[in-house]
Amino acid sequence: MIEPAAETRTPRRRLERLMPYLLLAPALVTLIVLLGYPAVSVLTTSFRELGRGELVRGEVVWTGFDNYVEVLGDSEFWLITLRTVLFTGTCVLLTIGLALLLALLMRRLPSGVRLLLQVSLLLAWAMPQLSATTVFQWIFDQNYGILNKTLVAIGLDGFERYSWFTTGLSTMAIIATLIVWQAVPFVAMTLYAALVGIPQDQYESAGLDGASAWQTFRNVTLPPLAPMLALVTFMSILWDFKVFAQVWAFRQGGPNGGSTTLPVLQYVEGIARGNFGVAAAISVLMVIVLMAISAQYLRLLLRSQGSEQ
Amino acid sequence: MKPRKATRTWLSVLAVVIAVVYLFPVYWMVSSSVKPAGQITSLEYDLIPRGFTLDHYVTVLAESDFLIYLRNSVIVTLSAVFLAVIVGLFAALALSRFRFRGRKGFVLMVLIVQMAPFEALLIPMFLFMRDTNLLDTLPALILVYWVITMPFTLWTLRNFVNGIPIELEEAAMVDGCGRFQAFWKVTFPLLGPGLVACSVFAFITAWNEFLYALVLMPSGSGQTLPIFLQSFQSVFGTDWGATMATSTLFMLPVVAFFAIVQRNLVSGVTAGAVKG
């Protein structure tokens, strides 16, 4: 920053020095009050016995690791954690795989068809999550859903009034379909933007060298795409792990808790049952699991980059 | 890579099929919302509406509290976006136009905050709003959506400000503008696409948010559209026509927003990614 000569008077210079802090202050205060304080508070709450009774009486009862012992000692928690991790993994793999294929496809399309595809993706992306959720519920409706009607129409009479939500697994599969459907457009567009940046002549020289399609993808397309691919994978893990709206809207974690994930468990335990201390412990464990998945992923990423060099 | 003509044709056909499959849920939502009730609850197989009716929209607009929820959603979303963009812009300017002590620390903090799963703060947030008597009030949601969207807004705007050469401002200052004037007259107009892009993302985040709306509005007064849509089905039994009409109405502002800003949106989304 240059200092114009006229501004050397001291009050102005002091203001100049204070300026960045003044500009930063609102953001800093917001982050500390609305993020920093709750972040500390979720930790302290997780070491307290805090139910509706304590809340009303304003009591502070410290119980050490009791909440964690309770949560970790419950086999249900481990089942839900495993389910959440598998669900996240499935959604992320499908999202990234399909989005990558779509991005590669877009690159080879004539511009008119490409525009059609992109507008479709954008429209689907613009659909609010809850709108999309209700449409999927309507499509999968037991009696009048178009899916069952279609299956019957092509001769699979067993699907007349078939219920897709009788088991946790099928419920999770439908929720995963919805999540992937919603997530693919953004990822595909991002990957496509990165693909467009790869110089054309690299493909031409790969063609001259007689490289196969796979070799071209592996050696020309993948290296410049890798950072973006890593980023969208990481972001997808974050998004899919903490999905709540769609899971809750479908069957509130049912049938019989069969589609309960960690965010749903946190909500049910804390808000519905009023066990705030236990729910806070679940929140903390949720972050730890998420960090563990991400750390493992980052390590894999580093290793794969190391082996390429 | 220029594929052969036959391959190109097949790929185009594939792309059209994918586009159709992809658009099907959108089509199904809109077409179901204008189907006569009899067709909705018939077991016959038909992909195309027979007849057209706005009955479902009348049901939603006249016989439910849709408009109250819409108002709440609009107030909450616009306030949060406005706050996030203004405060984010100030901070972005500080980070990108000034060198000062603590700058790196703050940048690092924003990066970490962006990665953190905000949903994990549900319990303390509920207790915080309860202690401050903000439960069941719109400011509770405004505050939460503000802080959810601000780190991203701040980060995006910082990248945009970095992309505008400081020399432009300096030239204006040499010509006699003050620092503030130089920014306001020179840099701010160039920030348009950046402001639009991050407003759209913030808008969509806040417009869609479900978990905090569910938790911070326990009595239901001051609820937003996502909650209304979810509870709508149980209130109306399964009136799928009305549910699809509500879903369509819920989507309209987002589509309108996209349509208005699509040019800026694309440049915002792909900023930096498409070069050369």
Coordinates of C-alpha atoms in Angstrom, one line a residue:
Chain A
M1 CA 0.0 0.0 0.0
I2 CA 1.5 3.3 -0.9
E3 CA 1.3 6.2 1.5
P4 CA 0.3 9.4 -0.2
A5 CA 2.5 12.3 1.1
A6 CA -0.6 14.3 2.2
E7 CA -1.5 11.6 4.7
T8 CA 1.5 11.7 7.0
R9 CA -0.4 13.7 9.7
T10 CA -0.6 11.5 12.8
P11 CA -4.4 11.2 13.4
R12 CA -4.8 10.0 9.8
R13 CA -1.9 7.5 10.2
R14 CA -3.4 6.2 13.4
L15 CA -6.7 5.7 11.7
E16 CA -4.9 4.1 8.8
R17 CA -3.3 1.6 11.2
L18 CA -6.6 0.9 13.0
M19 CA -8.5 0.5 9.8
P20 CA -7.9 -3.2 9.1
Y21 CA -8.9 -4.0 12.7
L22 CA -12.1 -1.9 12.4
L23 CA -13.0 -3.7 9.2
L24 CA -12.3 -7.0 10.7
A25 CA -14.1 -6.4 14.1
P26 CA -17.7 -7.3 13.1
A27 CA -16.6 -10.6 11.5
L28 CA -14.4 -11.4 14.4
V29 CA -17.0 -10.7 17.0
T30 CA -19.6 -12.7 15.1
L31 CA -17.3 -15.7 14.8
I32 CA -16.3 -15.6 18.5
V33 CA -19.8 -15.1 19.9
L34 CA -21.7 -17.4 17.5
L35 CA -19.1 -20.0 16.7
G36 CA -16.3 -19.9 19.3
Y37 CA -18.6 -19.7 22.3
P38 CA -20.8 -22.6 21.2
A39 CA -17.8 -24.7 20.2
V40 CA -16.4 -24.3 23.7
S41 CA -19.8 -24.9 25.2
V42 CA -20.4 -28.1 23.3
L43 CA -17.3 -29.5 24.9
T44 CA -18.1 -28.4 28.4
T45 CA -21.7 -29.5 28.1
S46 CA -20.6 -33.0 27.1
F47 CA -19.0 -33.4 30.5
R48 CA -22.1 -32.3 32.4
E49 CA -25.3 -34.1 33.4
L50 CA -27.8 -31.8 31.7
G51 CA -31.4 -32.8 31.3
R52 CA -34.6 -30.8 31.4
G53 CA -34.5 -30.9 35.2
E54 CA -31.0 -29.4 35.5
L55 CA -31.9 -26.9 32.8
V56 CA -34.9 -25.6 34.7
R57 CA -33.2 -25.5 38.0
G58 CA -30.1 -23.9 36.5
E59 CA -27.9 -26.6 38.1
V60 CA -24.4 -27.3 37.0
V61 CA -23.5 -31.0 37.5
W62 CA -20.2 -32.2 36.3
T63 CA -20.0 -35.9 35.6
G64 CA -16.6 -36.3 34.0
F65 CA -16.7 -38.9 31.2
D66 CA -20.0 -40.4 32.2
N67 CA -21.8 -39.2 29.0
Y68 CA -19.1 -40.6 26.8
V69 CA -19.1 -43.9 28.7
E70 CA -22.9 -44.1 28.2
V71 CA -22.7 -43.3 24.5
L72 CA -19.7 -45.5 23.7
G73 CA -21.1 -48.4 25.8
D74 CA -24.3 -48.5 23.7
S75 CA -24.1 -50.9 20.8
E76 CA -26.7 -48.9 19.1
F77 CA -24.3 -46.0 18.8
W78 CA -21.7 -48.1 17.1
L79 CA -24.3 -49.4 14.7
I80 CA -25.4 -45.9 13.9
T81 CA -21.8 -44.7 13.4
L82 CA -21.1 -47.6 11.1
R83 CA -24.2 -46.9 9.1
T84 CA -23.4 -43.2 8.9
V85 CA -19.9 -44.0 7.6
L86 CA -21.1 -46.5 5.1
F87 CA -23.8 -44.2 3.9
T88 CA -21.3 -41.3 3.5
G89 CA -18.9 -43.5 1.7
T90 CA -21.5 -44.8 -0.7
C91 CA -22.8 -41.4 -1.5
V92 CA -19.4 -39.8 -2.0
L93 CA -18.2 -42.6 -4.3
L94 CA -21.3 -42.5 -6.4
T95 CA -21.4 -38.7 -6.5
I96 CA -17.7 -38.3 -7.6
G97 CA -17.8 -41.3 -10.0
L98 CA -21.0 -40.1 -11.8
A99 CA -20.0 -36.5 -11.8
L100 CA -16.6 -37.3 -13.3
L101 CA -18.2 -39.4 -16.0
L102 CA -20.6 -36.6 -16.8
A103 CA -17.8 -34.0 -16.9
L104 CA -15.8 -36.1 -19.3
L105 CA -18.9 -36.7 -21.4
M106 CA -19.7 -32.9 -21.5
R107 CA -16.2 -32.3 -22.9
R108 CA -17.0 -34.4 -25.9
L109 CA -20.5 -33.1 -26.7
P110 CA -21.5 -30.6 -29.4
S111 CA -22.2 -27.3 -27.7
G112 CA -26.0 -27.4 -28.1
V113 CA -26.4 -30.8 -26.4
R114 CA -23.9 -29.8 -23.8
L115 CA -26.0 -26.7 -23.0
L116 CA -29.1 -28.9 -22.7
L117 CA -27.3 -31.2 -20.2
Q118 CA -25.9 -28.3 -18.2
V119 CA -29.3 -26.5 -18.0
S120 CA -30.9 -29.8 -16.7
L121 CA -28.2 -30.1 -14.1
L122 CA -28.6 -26.5 -13.1
L123 CA -32.3 -26.8 -12.7
A124 CA -32.0 -29.9 -10.6
W125 CA -29.3 -28.2 -8.5
A126 CA -31.7 -25.2 -8.0
M127 CA -34.3 -27.4 -6.6
P128 CA -34.4 -26.9 -2.8
Q129 CA -33.5 -30.0 -0.8
L130 CA -36.9 -30.3 0.8
S131 CA -38.7 -29.9 -2.6
A132 CA -36.6 -32.7 -4.0
T133 CA -37.2 -34.8 -0.9
T134 CA -41.0 -34.5 -1.2
V135 CA -40.8 -35.3 -5.0
F136 CA -38.8 -38.4 -4.2
Q137 CA -41.4 -39.4 -1.6
W138 CA -44.1 -39.0 -4.2
I139 CA -42.2 -41.0 -6.8
F140 CA -41.7 -43.8 -4.3
D141 CA -45.2 -43.6 -2.9
Q142 CA -46.6 -47.0 -2.1
N143 CA -50.0 -46.7 -3.8
Y144 CA -49.8 -43.9 -6.4
G145 CA -46.0 -43.5 -6.9
I146 CA -44.8 -43.5 -10.5
L147 CA -42.1 -46.0 -9.8
N148 CA -44.4 -48.8 -8.7
K149 CA -46.8 -47.9 -11.5
T150 CA -43.9 -48.1 -14.0
L151 CA -42.7 -51.4 -12.7
V152 CA -46.2 -52.9 -12.9
A153 CA -46.6 -51.5 -16.4
I154 CA -43.5 -53.3 -17.6
G155 CA -44.9 -56.6 -16.1
L156 CA -43.4 -56.7 -12.6
D157 CA -46.8 -57.2 -10.9
G158 CA -45.1 -57.8 -7.6
F159 CA -44.5 -54.1 -7.2
E160 CA -48.2 -53.2 -7.0
R161 CA -48.5 -51.3 -3.8
Y162 CA -45.0 -52.3 -2.9
S163 CA -43.6 -50.4 0.1
W164 CA -40.0 -49.2 -0.3
F165 CA -39.7 -48.1 3.3
T166 CA -40.2 -51.3 5.2
T167 CA -36.5 -51.9 5.9
G168 CA -33.8 -49.5 7.0
L169 CA -31.5 -50.6 4.2
S170 CA -34.0 -49.8 1.4
T171 CA -34.9 -46.5 3.1
M172 CA -31.2 -45.6 3.2
A173 CA -30.8 -46.6 -0.4
I174 CA -33.5 -44.2 -1.5
I175 CA -32.1 -41.4 0.6
A176 CA -28.7 -42.1 -0.9
T177 CA -30.2 -41.9 -4.4
L178 CA -31.7 -38.5 -3.6
I179 CA -28.4 -37.2 -2.1
V180 CA -26.4 -38.3 -5.1
W181 CA -28.9 -36.9 -7.5
Q182 CA -28.7 -33.5 -5.7
A183 CA -24.9 -33.5 -5.4
V184 CA -23.9 -34.6 -8.9
P185 CA -24.6 -31.3 -10.7
F186 CA -22.4 -29.0 -8.6
V187 CA -19.5 -31.5 -8.7
A188 CA -19.9 -32.3 -12.4
M189 CA -19.9 -28.6 -13.3
T190 CA -16.8 -27.9 -11.1
L191 CA -14.9 -30.8 -12.6
Y192 CA -16.0 -29.8 -16.1
A193 CA -14.6 -26.3 -15.4
A194 CA -11.3 -27.8 -14.4
L195 CA -11.3 -30.1 -17.5
V196 CA -11.8 -27.2 -19.9
G197 CA -8.6 -25.7 -18.5
I198 CA -6.5 -28.6 -19.8
P199 CA -4.7 -27.6 -23.0
Q200 CA -5.9 -29.3 -26.1
D201 CA -2.4 -30.0 -27.5
Q202 CA -1.7 -32.4 -24.7
Y203 CA -4.5 -34.6 -26.0
E204 CA -3.2 -34.3 -29.6
S205 CA 0.3 -35.3 -28.6
A206 CA -1.1 -38.2 -26.6
G207 CA -3.1 -39.2 -29.7
L208 CA 0.1 -39.1 -31.8
D209 CA 1.9 -41.3 -29.3
G210 CA -0.9 -43.8 -29.7
A211 CA -2.0 -43.7 -26.1
S212 CA -5.2 -45.7 -25.2
A213 CA -8.2 -43.9 -23.8
W214 CA -7.3 -45.1 -20.3
Q215 CA -3.7 -44.0 -20.7
T216 CA -4.7 -40.6 -21.9
F217 CA -7.1 -40.2 -19.0
R218 CA -4.5 -41.5 -16.5
N219 CA -1.6 -39.3 -17.8
V220 CA -3.1 -36.3 -19.4
T221 CA -6.5 -35.7 -17.7
L222 CA -6.0 -36.9 -14.2
P223 CA -2.9 -35.0 -13.0
P224 CA -4.3 -31.5 -13.5
L225 CA -7.7 -32.6 -12.3
A226 CA -6.4 -34.2 -9.1
P227 CA -6.4 -31.2 -6.8
M228 CA -10.0 -30.3 -7.8
L229 CA -11.0 -34.0 -7.5
A230 CA -9.5 -34.1 -4.0
L231 CA -11.3 -31.0 -3.0
V232 CA -14.8 -32.1 -4.2
T233 CA -14.3 -35.5 -2.6
F234 CA -13.4 -33.9 0.7
M235 CA -16.3 -31.5 0.5
S236 CA -18.7 -34.3 -0.4
I237 CA -17.6 -36.2 2.7
L238 CA -18.3 -33.2 4.9
W239 CA -21.7 -32.7 3.3
D240 CA -22.9 -36.3 3.2
F241 CA -21.8 -37.1 6.7
K242 CA -23.9 -34.4 8.3
V243 CA -27.0 -34.7 6.1
F244 CA -30.1 -34.3 8.3
A245 CA -33.0 -32.7 6.4
Q246 CA -33.5 -35.5 3.9
V247 CA -33.0 -38.4 6.3
W248 CA -35.4 -36.8 8.8
A249 CA -38.0 -35.8 6.2
F250 CA -38.2 -39.4 4.8
R251 CA -38.9 -41.5 7.8
Q252 CA -37.5 -39.6 10.9
G253 CA -34.8 -42.2 11.1
G254 CA -37.2 -45.1 10.9
P255 CA -38.4 -47.8 10.3
N256 CA -37.4 -48.8 13.9
G257 CA -34.4 -46.6 13.8
G258 CA -33.2 -48.4 10.6
S259 CA -32.2 -45.1 8.9
T260 CA -30.9 -43.2 11.9
T261 CA -27.6 -41.5 11.3
L262 CA -25.4 -39.6 13.7
P263 CA -27.0 -36.2 13.1
V264 CA -30.4 -37.8 13.6
L265 CA -29.2 -39.4 16.8
Q266 CA -27.9 -36.1 18.0
Y267 CA -31.2 -34.5 17.4
V268 CA -33.3 -37.2 19.0
E269 CA -31.2 -37.6 22.0
G270 CA -30.8 -33.8 22.6
I271 CA -33.8 -32.0 21.4
A272 CA -36.5 -34.7 21.5
R273 CA -35.4 -36.5 24.7
G274 CA -33.8 -33.5 26.4
N275 CA -30.6 -35.3 27.3
F276 CA -28.4 -32.3 26.4
G277 CA -25.2 -33.6 28.0
V278 CA -25.4 -36.9 26.2
A279 CA -26.3 -35.2 22.9
A280 CA -23.3 -32.9 23.3
A281 CA -21.1 -35.9 23.7
I282 CA -22.5 -37.4 20.5
S283 CA -21.8 -34.1 18.8
V284 CA -18.2 -34.2 19.9
L285 CA -17.9 -37.9 18.8
M286 CA -19.4 -37.0 15.5
V287 CA -16.7 -34.4 14.8
I288 CA -14.0 -36.9 15.9
V289 CA -15.4 -39.6 13.5
L290 CA -15.6 -37.0 10.7
M291 CA -12.0 -35.9 11.4
A292 CA -10.9 -39.5 11.4
I293 CA -12.4 -40.2 8.0
S294 CA -10.9 -37.0 6.6
A295 CA -7.5 -37.6 8.1
Q296 CA -7.4 -41.1 6.6
Y297 CA -8.4 -39.6 3.3
L298 CA -5.8 -36.9 3.5
R299 CA -3.1 -39.5 4.3
L300 CA -4.2 -41.6 1.2
L301 CA -4.0 -38.5 -0.9
L302 CA -0.5 -37.6 0.3
R303 CA 0.6 -41.2 -0.3
S304 CA -0.8 -41.3 -3.8
Q305 CA 0.8 -38.0 -4.7
G306 CA 4.1 -39.2 -3.2
S307 CA 4.1 -42.4 -5.4
E308 CA 3.4 -40.4 -8.5
Q309 CA 6.5 -38.3 -8.2
Chain B
M1 CA -10.1 -34.4 -28.3
K2 CA -12.3 -34.6 -31.4
P3 CA -14.2 -37.9 -31.4
R4 CA -15.4 -39.4 -34.7
K5 CA -18.8 -38.4 -36.0
A6 CA -20.6 -41.6 -35.2
T7 CA -19.2 -41.6 -31.6
R8 CA -20.3 -38.0 -31.3
T9 CA -23.8 -38.8 -32.3
W10 CA -24.0 -41.7 -29.8
L11 CA -22.6 -39.5 -27.0
S12 CA -25.2 -36.8 -27.8
V13 CA -28.0 -39.4 -27.6
L14 CA -26.6 -40.6 -24.3
A15 CA -26.4 -37.0 -23.0
V16 CA -30.0 -36.3 -24.0
V17 CA -31.2 -39.4 -22.2
I18 CA -29.2 -38.4 -19.1
A19 CA -30.7 -34.9 -19.3
V20 CA -34.2 -36.3 -19.5
V21 CA -33.7 -38.8 -16.6
Y22 CA -32.1 -36.0 -14.6
L23 CA -35.0 -33.6 -15.2
F24 CA -37.6 -36.2 -14.5
P25 CA -38.1 -35.3 -10.8
V26 CA -38.4 -31.6 -11.6
Y27 CA -41.0 -32.5 -14.4
W28 CA -42.8 -34.8 -12.1
M29 CA -43.1 -32.1 -9.4
V30 CA -44.4 -29.4 -11.7
S31 CA -46.7 -31.7 -13.7
S32 CA -48.2 -33.3 -10.5
S33 CA -48.9 -29.9 -9.1
V34 CA -51.3 -29.1 -12.0
K35 CA -52.9 -32.5 -12.3
P36 CA -56.6 -32.9 -11.3
A37 CA -57.0 -34.6 -8.0
G38 CA -58.6 -37.7 -9.6
Q39 CA -55.5 -38.4 -11.7
I40 CA -53.2 -38.0 -8.7
T41 CA -55.0 -40.8 -6.8
S42 CA -55.6 -43.1 -9.7
L43 CA -53.8 -46.4 -10.2
E44 CA -53.6 -45.9 -14.0
Y45 CA -50.2 -45.4 -15.6
D46 CA -49.8 -42.0 -17.2
L47 CA -46.8 -39.8 -17.5
I48 CA -48.6 -36.9 -19.1
P49 CA -51.2 -34.9 -17.2
R50 CA -54.8 -35.3 -18.5
G51 CA -56.3 -31.9 -17.8
F52 CA -54.9 -28.9 -16.0
T53 CA -55.9 -27.4 -12.7
L54 CA -54.7 -24.8 -10.3
D55 CA -56.7 -26.2 -7.5
H56 CA -53.7 -27.4 -5.6
Y57 CA -52.2 -23.9 -5.7
V58 CA -55.4 -22.5 -4.4
T59 CA -55.5 -25.0 -1.6
V60 CA -52.0 -24.1 -0.6
L61 CA -52.3 -20.3 -0.9
A62 CA -55.8 -19.9 0.5
E63 CA -56.3 -22.7 2.9
S64 CA -52.9 -23.1 4.5
D65 CA -50.4 -20.8 6.3
F66 CA -48.0 -20.9 3.4
L67 CA -47.8 -17.1 3.1
I68 CA -46.8 -16.7 6.7
Y69 CA -44.1 -19.2 6.3
L70 CA -43.0 -17.7 3.1
R71 CA -42.7 -14.3 4.8
N72 CA -40.6 -15.8 7.6
S73 CA -38.3 -17.5 5.1
V74 CA -37.9 -14.3 3.1
I75 CA -37.1 -12.2 6.1
V76 CA -34.7 -14.7 7.6
T77 CA -32.9 -15.5 4.4
L78 CA -32.5 -11.9 3.1
S79 CA -31.4 -10.6 6.5
A80 CA -28.8 -13.3 6.9
V81 CA -27.4 -12.9 3.4
F82 CA -27.3 -9.1 3.8
L83 CA -25.4 -9.4 7.1
A84 CA -23.0 -12.1 5.8
V85 CA -22.2 -10.1 2.7
I86 CA -21.6 -6.8 4.4
V87 CA -19.6 -8.1 7.3
G88 CA -17.8 -10.5 5.0
L89 CA -16.9 -7.7 2.6
F90 CA -15.4 -5.6 5.3
A91 CA -13.3 -8.5 6.5
A92 CA -12.3 -9.4 3.0
L93 CA -11.1 -5.9 2.4
A94 CA -9.1 -5.9 5.6
L95 CA -7.4 -9.2 4.6
S96 CA -6.7 -8.3 1.1
R97 CA -5.9 -4.6 1.1
F98 CA -4.0 -4.3 4.4
R99 CA -1.0 -5.9 6.0
F100 CA -1.4 -6.1 9.7
R101 CA -0.5 -8.1 12.7
G102 CA -2.8 -11.2 13.2
R103 CA -3.7 -11.3 9.6
K104 CA -2.4 -14.8 8.9
G105 CA -4.0 -16.1 12.1
F106 CA -7.4 -14.8 11.0
V107 CA -7.1 -16.3 7.5
L108 CA -6.2 -19.7 9.1
M109 CA -9.2 -19.4 11.4
V110 CA -11.6 -18.7 8.6
L111 CA -10.2 -21.7 6.7
I112 CA -10.7 -24.0 9.7
V113 CA -14.2 -22.6 10.4
Q114 CA -15.2 -23.3 6.9
M115 CA -14.4 -26.9 7.3
A116 CA -16.1 -27.4 10.6
P117 CA -19.4 -29.2 10.7
F118 CA -21.7 -26.5 12.0
E119 CA -24.4 -29.1 12.8
A120 CA -22.3 -30.3 15.7
L121 CA -23.1 -27.0 17.5
L122 CA -26.8 -27.8 17.7
I123 CA -27.0 -28.4 21.4
P124 CA -25.1 -25.3 22.6
M125 CA -26.9 -23.2 20.0
F126 CA -30.3 -24.3 21.3
L127 CA -29.2 -23.6 24.9
F128 CA -27.7 -20.2 23.9
M129 CA -30.9 -19.1 22.2
R130 CA -33.0 -20.4 25.1
D131 CA -30.9 -18.5 27.6
T132 CA -31.1 -15.3 25.6
N133 CA -34.9 -15.7 25.1
L134 CA -34.4 -15.9 21.3
L135 CA -36.1 -19.3 20.8
D136 CA -39.1 -19.0 18.5
T137 CA -38.0 -15.6 17.2
L138 CA -36.7 -14.9 13.7
P139 CA -33.5 -13.2 15.0
A140 CA -32.4 -16.6 16.3
L141 CA -32.4 -18.1 12.8
I142 CA -30.9 -14.9 11.3
L143 CA -28.0 -15.0 13.6
V144 CA -27.4 -18.7 12.9
Y145 CA -27.7 -18.4 9.1
W146 CA -25.5 -15.3 9.2
V147 CA -22.7 -17.2 10.9
I148 CA -23.2 -20.3 8.7
T149 CA -22.8 -18.4 5.5
M150 CA -20.3 -15.7 6.5
P151 CA -17.0 -17.8 6.4
F152 CA -17.7 -18.8 2.8
T153 CA -18.8 -15.3 1.8
L154 CA -15.7 -13.8 3.4
W155 CA -13.4 -16.3 1.6
T156 CA -15.0 -15.8 -1.8
L157 CA -15.0 -12.1 -1.6
R158 CA -11.4 -12.1 -0.5
N159 CA -10.5 -14.0 -3.6
F160 CA -12.4 -11.5 -5.7
V161 CA -10.8 -8.5 -4.1
N162 CA -7.4 -10.0 -4.5
G163 CA -8.2 -10.4 -8.2
I164 CA -8.7 -6.6 -8.7
P165 CA -5.4 -4.9 -9.0
I166 CA -4.7 -2.4 -6.2
E167 CA -3.0 -0.2 -8.7
L168 CA -6.5 0.9 -9.8
E169 CA -7.2 2.3 -6.4
E170 CA -3.8 3.8 -6.1
A171 CA -4.2 5.7 -9.3
A172 CA -7.5 7.1 -8.1
M173 CA -5.8 8.1 -4.9
V174 CA -3.0 9.9 -6.8
D175 CA -5.8 11.7 -8.6
G176 CA -7.0 13.0 -5.3
C177 CA -9.6 10.5 -4.1
G178 CA -9.5 9.4 -0.4
R179 CA -8.9 5.8 0.3
F180 CA -12.6 5.1 0.9
Q181 CA -13.6 7.1 -2.2
A182 CA -11.1 5.2 -4.3
F183 CA -12.5 1.9 -3.1
W184 CA -16.1 2.9 -3.5
K185 CA -15.7 4.4 -7.0
V186 CA -13.2 2.0 -8.5
T187 CA -13.1 -1.4 -6.8
F188 CA -16.6 -1.8 -5.6
P189 CA -18.3 -1.7 -9.0
L190 CA -15.8 -4.4 -10.2
L191 CA -16.8 -6.6 -7.3
G192 CA -20.3 -7.1 -8.7
P193 CA -20.0 -10.7 -9.9
G194 CA -18.3 -11.7 -6.6
L195 CA -21.0 -10.2 -4.6
V196 CA -23.7 -11.9 -6.7
A197 CA -22.0 -15.3 -6.6
C198 CA -21.6 -15.4 -2.8
S199 CA -25.1 -13.9 -2.3
V200 CA -26.6 -16.7 -4.3
F201 CA -24.7 -19.4 -2.4
A202 CA -25.6 -17.8 0.9
F203 CA -29.2 -17.4 -0.2
I204 CA -29.5 -21.1 -1.2
T205 CA -27.9 -22.2 2.1
A206 CA -30.3 -20.2 4.2
W207 CA -33.4 -20.9 2.1
N208 CA -32.8 -24.6 2.4
E209 CA -31.7 -24.9 6.0
F210 CA -33.8 -27.3 8.0
L211 CA -32.1 -28.6 11.2
Y212 CA -31.7 -25.3 13.0
A213 CA -35.2 -24.1 11.9
L214 CA -36.6 -27.3 13.4
V215 CA -34.7 -26.9 16.7
L216 CA -34.8 -23.1 17.3
M217 CA -38.5 -22.7 16.6
P218 CA -39.9 -25.3 18.9
S219 CA -43.4 -23.9 19.1
G220 CA -43.7 -23.5 15.4
S221 CA -44.4 -19.8 15.3
G222 CA -41.9 -18.1 13.1
Q223 CA -41.2 -21.3 11.2
T224 CA -39.7 -21.3 7.7
L225 CA -40.8 -23.0 4.5
P226 CA -38.6 -26.2 4.7
I227 CA -40.3 -27.1 8.0
F228 CA -43.8 -26.2 6.6
L229 CA -43.1 -28.4 3.6
Q230 CA -42.1 -31.3 5.8
S231 CA -45.0 -31.1 8.1
F232 CA -47.4 -30.3 5.3
Q233 CA -47.8 -33.9 4.4
S234 CA -48.9 -35.0 7.8
V235 CA -51.3 -32.0 8.2
F236 CA -53.0 -32.7 4.9
G237 CA -52.8 -36.5 5.0
T238 CA -50.9 -37.2 1.8
D239 CA -52.4 -34.6 -0.5
W240 CA -49.7 -35.1 -3.1
G241 CA -51.1 -32.5 -5.4
A242 CA -50.9 -29.8 -2.7
T243 CA -47.5 -31.0 -1.6
M244 CA -46.1 -30.8 -5.1
A245 CA -47.6 -27.3 -5.5
T246 CA -45.9 -26.2 -2.3
S247 CA -42.6 -27.7 -3.5
T248 CA -42.9 -25.9 -6.8
L249 CA -43.7 -22.6 -5.1
F250 CA -40.7 -23.2 -2.7
M251 CA -38.4 -23.7 -5.7
L252 CA -39.6 -20.6 -7.7
P253 CA -37.5 -17.9 -5.9
V254 CA -34.4 -19.9 -6.3
V255 CA -35.0 -20.4 -10.0
A256 CA -35.9 -16.7 -10.4
F257 CA -32.7 -15.8 -8.6
F258 CA -30.7 -18.2 -10.8
A259 CA -32.2 -16.8 -14.0
I260 CA -31.5 -13.2 -13.0
V261 CA -27.9 -13.7 -12.0
Q262 CA -26.9 -16.7 -14.2
R263 CA -24.3 -14.8 -16.1
N264 CA -22.6 -13.6 -13.0
L265 CA -23.1 -16.9 -11.3
V266 CA -21.2 -18.9 -13.9
S267 CA -18.3 -16.4 -13.9
G268 CA -18.4 -16.6 -10.1
V269 CA -18.5 -20.4 -9.9
T270 CA -15.7 -20.9 -12.5
A271 CA -13.6 -17.9 -11.4
G272 CA -10.0 -19.1 -11.4
A273 CA -10.9 -22.6 -12.6
V274 CA -11.2 -21.7 -16.3
K275 CA -8.1 -20.1 -17.5
G276 CA -6.4 -20.7 -20.8

